Each structure stands twice: as structure tokens, then as C-alpha cells.
Amino acid sequence: SSDILTLEDLPQEVPMPEPPLSSTTNDAQPCRAAAWKALAAAAGVLLCVWVVSVAALLVAVASVWRQLWFSTVFAPFGAILRGALSRRSPNKILPYYTLAVNVGASCLLALTHYILRVDALRDWHAVALAVGSGFCGCLSTVSTFMNECSSLTPALRTRYILLSLGGTQTLLICITMPLGALSP
């Protein structure tokens, strides 16, 4: 009967092991600081390019150059929105935010195409072209779509592609059919 353990035989307090001393916590701070400095430098360069684009837009006289500079003014906002939403995807199974961004950019591009077809909206043609080529072009990129497709399993990849194409086509039909009835 001495082989049987009882509750009284167990220790009352279990000692917790000390965490190992490591230099990783101290080494992480300089890495984070360097990353923030690099990010701030990149943001500064992008801001300078954006300011130059706005200034060139104000100075540009020829409509072709004005269109180009106008597109560069809208482009960073599409890229920033895409990057922010692709990192916030709560579900790692299917990248729903990227799916929504791609479908939304395609629908916005359909609206800009409609604006370009209507002569009564001629004053908005430059804005429509800039939003379409600048903002929508940076918002919906094929490279992100392909990168996310390659990270999915074959079954999920097929589902993601079908959702992207089917959802976009369905919404485009819903948008363009009523607008087609309104166009001249």
C-alpha cells in the first residue's frame, strides 16, 4: 500500500521555471526602429513624388500630360487602401478583403467607363480617367491576386477564382445594364 500516491504526497506549490535570459528582446528594438525609419523615408519619398505630381498637374497644359499627372495624384490612395486591407484579412482561409477590393475596383472602373461615354458628363472625363487608371489600377492588382491564389490549397484557389470572376461579372451586369439604358 506504500506504492499508492495520495493528495498529501503531492507538493503544494509547483515552482515555476525562470524564463531564459535572451538578447532577442533587446535586439528587437533596434530592428523595429530601423524598420520605422525605412518606412518613414519611403513615405517621405512618396509624399514628395505626390507633391510633384500635384504641381505638375496644375502646370500641365496639354490634355495628355494633364491626364497622366492627374492619374498619379489618385494612384497612391489606391495602393495604400489595397495594402491596408490585404493585411487586415481576418480569415486566412480566403482573402475576403482582397476579394472585395478587386470586385469594388472593377465596379468603380465600370462607372468611370460610363462617365466617359456620356457627353453630358464631359467635365468629369479627366477625373474618370484618373480614377480609373490611377486609383482603380493601383487598387486592383493582378500580382496580389496571383500571390494569394498561390498560397491557397487547390480547392480554395478554385473557390477564390470563381468568387472573384463570378462576383465581379454579376455586379458589372447589375451596374451596366441600368446605365446602358440611360446612355444616349
Tab-separated table of C-alpha atoms in Angstrom:
chain	number	residue	atom	x	y	z
A	1	SER	CA	0.000	0.000	0.000
A	2	SER	CA	3.011	2.315	0.117
A	3	ASP	CA	3.054	2.397	-3.725
A	4	ILE	CA	-0.179	4.398	-3.917
A	5	LEU	CA	0.155	8.214	-4.088
A	6	THR	CA	-2.316	10.361	-2.241
A	7	LEU	CA	-3.029	14.080	-2.484
A	8	GLU	CA	-0.970	14.690	0.627
A	9	ASP	CA	2.090	13.242	-1.141
A	10	LEU	CA	1.963	15.848	-3.939
A	11	PRO	CA	3.832	19.127	-3.459
A	12	GLN	CA	1.608	22.057	-2.514
A	13	GLU	CA	3.371	24.570	-4.724
A	14	VAL	CA	4.896	23.792	-8.072
A	15	PRO	CA	7.919	26.003	-8.729
A	16	MET	CA	7.679	27.927	-11.996
A	17	PRO	CA	10.796	27.839	-14.150
A	18	GLU	CA	12.578	31.112	-14.721
A	19	PRO	CA	12.324	32.475	-18.271
A	20	PRO	CA	15.594	32.041	-20.128
A	21	LEU	CA	17.723	35.099	-20.493
A	22	SER	CA	17.954	36.047	-24.106
A	23	SER	CA	19.035	39.039	-26.059
A	24	THR	CA	16.169	38.784	-28.559
A	25	THR	CA	14.018	41.280	-26.689
A	26	ASN	CA	16.801	43.844	-26.668
A	27	ASP	CA	17.762	43.146	-30.289
A	28	ALA	CA	14.174	43.613	-31.489
A	29	GLN	CA	14.087	47.290	-30.517
A	30	PRO	CA	16.806	48.440	-32.958
A	31	CYS	CA	15.227	46.344	-35.729
A	32	ARG	CA	11.843	47.960	-35.143
A	33	ALA	CA	13.401	51.400	-35.050
A	34	ALA	CA	15.242	50.738	-38.304
A	35	ALA	CA	12.035	49.463	-39.914
A	36	TRP	CA	10.153	52.587	-38.845
A	37	LYS	CA	12.946	54.800	-40.163
A	38	ALA	CA	12.876	53.000	-43.513
A	39	LEU	CA	9.090	53.278	-43.630
A	40	ALA	CA	9.249	56.986	-42.805
A	41	ALA	CA	11.874	57.531	-45.521
A	42	ALA	CA	9.753	55.689	-48.086
A	43	ALA	CA	6.673	57.663	-47.053
A	44	GLY	CA	8.661	60.881	-47.388
A	45	VAL	CA	9.789	59.974	-50.905
A	46	LEU	CA	6.236	59.029	-51.897
A	47	LEU	CA	4.925	62.283	-50.462
A	48	CYS	CA	7.495	64.250	-52.468
A	49	VAL	CA	6.513	62.393	-55.657
A	50	TRP	CA	2.856	63.082	-54.912
A	51	VAL	CA	3.502	66.802	-54.350
A	52	VAL	CA	5.447	66.975	-57.614
A	53	SER	CA	2.532	65.231	-59.349
A	54	VAL	CA	0.057	67.771	-57.985
A	55	ALA	CA	2.306	70.644	-59.015
A	56	ALA	CA	2.783	69.169	-62.497
A	57	LEU	CA	-0.970	68.704	-62.775
A	58	LEU	CA	-1.522	72.381	-62.071
A	59	VAL	CA	1.113	73.414	-64.615
A	60	ALA	CA	0.362	70.881	-67.378
A	61	VAL	CA	-1.424	72.410	-70.329
A	62	ALA	CA	-1.633	69.536	-72.814
A	63	SER	CA	-4.537	67.239	-72.018
A	64	VAL	CA	-2.433	64.065	-72.389
A	65	TRP	CA	0.105	65.196	-69.788
A	66	ARG	CA	-2.620	66.558	-67.560
A	67	GLN	CA	-4.336	63.160	-67.638
A	68	LEU	CA	-1.093	61.389	-66.752
A	69	TRP	CA	-0.337	63.634	-63.799
A	70	PHE	CA	-3.943	63.501	-62.655
A	71	SER	CA	-3.705	59.695	-62.545
A	72	THR	CA	-0.541	59.842	-60.444
A	73	VAL	CA	-2.362	62.001	-57.919
A	74	PHE	CA	-5.036	59.330	-57.354
A	75	ALA	CA	-2.759	56.261	-57.584
A	76	PRO	CA	-1.203	56.320	-54.079
A	77	PHE	CA	-4.611	56.230	-52.425
A	78	GLY	CA	-5.490	53.016	-54.241
A	79	ALA	CA	-2.161	51.436	-53.326
A	80	ILE	CA	-2.425	52.457	-49.678
A	81	LEU	CA	-6.001	51.177	-49.406
A	82	ARG	CA	-5.051	47.865	-51.028
A	83	GLY	CA	-2.071	47.375	-48.731
A	84	ALA	CA	-4.016	48.241	-45.600
A	85	LEU	CA	-6.913	45.939	-46.416
A	86	SER	CA	-4.790	42.999	-47.551
A	87	ARG	CA	-3.007	42.982	-44.185
A	88	ARG	CA	-6.262	43.152	-42.235
A	89	SER	CA	-7.773	39.993	-43.662
A	90	PRO	CA	-9.325	38.277	-40.620
A	91	ASN	CA	-9.770	34.976	-42.400
A	92	LYS	CA	-6.595	33.304	-43.598
A	93	ILE	CA	-8.599	30.681	-45.481
A	94	LEU	CA	-9.913	33.058	-48.155
A	95	PRO	CA	-8.616	36.628	-48.529
A	96	TYR	CA	-12.030	38.313	-48.362
A	97	TYR	CA	-10.705	41.869	-48.162
A	98	THR	CA	-8.675	41.429	-51.331
A	99	LEU	CA	-11.685	39.853	-52.997
A	100	ALA	CA	-13.818	42.856	-52.007
A	101	VAL	CA	-11.134	45.305	-53.171
A	102	ASN	CA	-10.806	43.634	-56.578
A	103	VAL	CA	-14.564	43.460	-57.125
A	104	GLY	CA	-15.050	47.040	-55.882
A	105	ALA	CA	-12.301	48.413	-58.122
A	106	SER	CA	-13.808	46.634	-61.127
A	107	CYS	CA	-17.228	48.113	-60.377
A	108	LEU	CA	-15.756	51.594	-59.935
A	109	LEU	CA	-13.931	51.159	-63.229
A	110	ALA	CA	-17.261	50.292	-64.899
A	111	LEU	CA	-18.720	53.543	-63.564
A	112	THR	CA	-15.766	55.540	-64.872
A	113	HIS	CA	-16.250	53.904	-68.272
A	114	TYR	CA	-19.886	55.016	-68.225
A	115	ILE	CA	-18.877	58.595	-67.387
A	116	LEU	CA	-16.510	58.596	-70.375
A	117	ARG	CA	-19.326	57.544	-72.712
A	118	VAL	CA	-21.756	60.303	-71.710
A	119	ASP	CA	-21.150	63.684	-73.334
A	120	ALA	CA	-23.209	65.478	-70.680
A	121	LEU	CA	-20.537	64.444	-68.160
A	122	ARG	CA	-17.641	65.764	-70.266
A	123	ASP	CA	-16.425	67.946	-67.375
A	124	TRP	CA	-15.814	64.770	-65.378
A	125	HIS	CA	-13.893	62.877	-68.088
A	126	ALA	CA	-10.441	63.795	-66.732
A	127	VAL	CA	-11.437	62.741	-63.218
A	128	ALA	CA	-12.959	59.495	-64.506
A	129	LEU	CA	-9.784	58.644	-66.416
A	130	ALA	CA	-7.615	59.467	-63.417
A	131	VAL	CA	-9.731	57.427	-61.018
A	132	GLY	CA	-9.866	54.530	-63.477
A	133	SER	CA	-6.202	54.351	-64.400
A	134	GLY	CA	-4.708	55.724	-61.171
A	135	PHE	CA	-6.857	54.734	-58.206
A	136	CYS	CA	-8.507	51.565	-59.616
A	137	GLY	CA	-5.302	50.464	-61.310
A	138	CYS	CA	-3.404	50.514	-58.021
A	139	LEU	CA	-6.342	49.207	-56.008
A	140	SER	CA	-6.826	46.032	-58.048
A	141	THR	CA	-3.526	44.428	-58.921
A	142	VAL	CA	-3.108	41.070	-60.609
A	143	SER	CA	0.119	40.394	-58.700
A	144	THR	CA	-1.625	40.360	-55.312
A	145	PHE	CA	-4.405	38.189	-56.710
A	146	MET	CA	-1.878	35.679	-58.091
A	147	ASN	CA	0.190	35.735	-54.903
A	148	GLU	CA	-2.866	34.929	-52.818
A	149	CYS	CA	-4.006	32.252	-55.263
A	150	SER	CA	-0.636	30.524	-54.990
A	151	SER	CA	-0.871	30.457	-51.188
A	152	LEU	CA	-4.256	28.664	-51.182
A	153	THR	CA	-4.964	24.967	-51.445
A	154	PRO	CA	-6.224	23.843	-54.882
A	155	ALA	CA	-9.853	23.613	-53.703
A	156	LEU	CA	-9.750	27.048	-52.048
A	157	ARG	CA	-7.906	28.507	-55.033
A	158	THR	CA	-10.690	27.359	-57.349
A	159	ARG	CA	-13.335	28.787	-54.997
A	160	TYR	CA	-11.471	32.106	-54.736
A	161	ILE	CA	-11.073	32.441	-58.510
A	162	LEU	CA	-14.736	31.576	-59.115
A	163	LEU	CA	-15.868	34.043	-56.449
A	164	SER	CA	-13.655	36.766	-57.916
A	165	LEU	CA	-14.704	36.278	-61.524
A	166	GLY	CA	-18.334	35.378	-60.852
A	167	GLY	CA	-18.870	38.127	-58.299
A	168	THR	CA	-17.271	40.747	-60.498
A	169	GLN	CA	-19.207	39.747	-63.611
A	170	THR	CA	-22.505	39.614	-61.721
A	171	LEU	CA	-22.016	43.061	-60.209
A	172	LEU	CA	-20.847	44.507	-63.525
A	173	ILE	CA	-24.006	43.256	-65.219
A	174	CYS	CA	-26.107	44.780	-62.428
A	175	ILE	CA	-24.284	48.101	-62.834
A	176	THR	CA	-24.013	48.353	-66.598
A	177	MET	CA	-27.500	47.188	-67.564
A	178	PRO	CA	-29.310	50.119	-65.891
A	179	LEU	CA	-26.594	52.542	-67.018
A	180	GLY	CA	-26.808	51.206	-70.561
A	181	ALA	CA	-30.483	52.139	-70.610
A	182	LEU	CA	-29.524	55.683	-69.519
A	183	SER	CA	-26.748	56.227	-72.055
A	184	PRO	CA	-27.500	58.011	-75.330
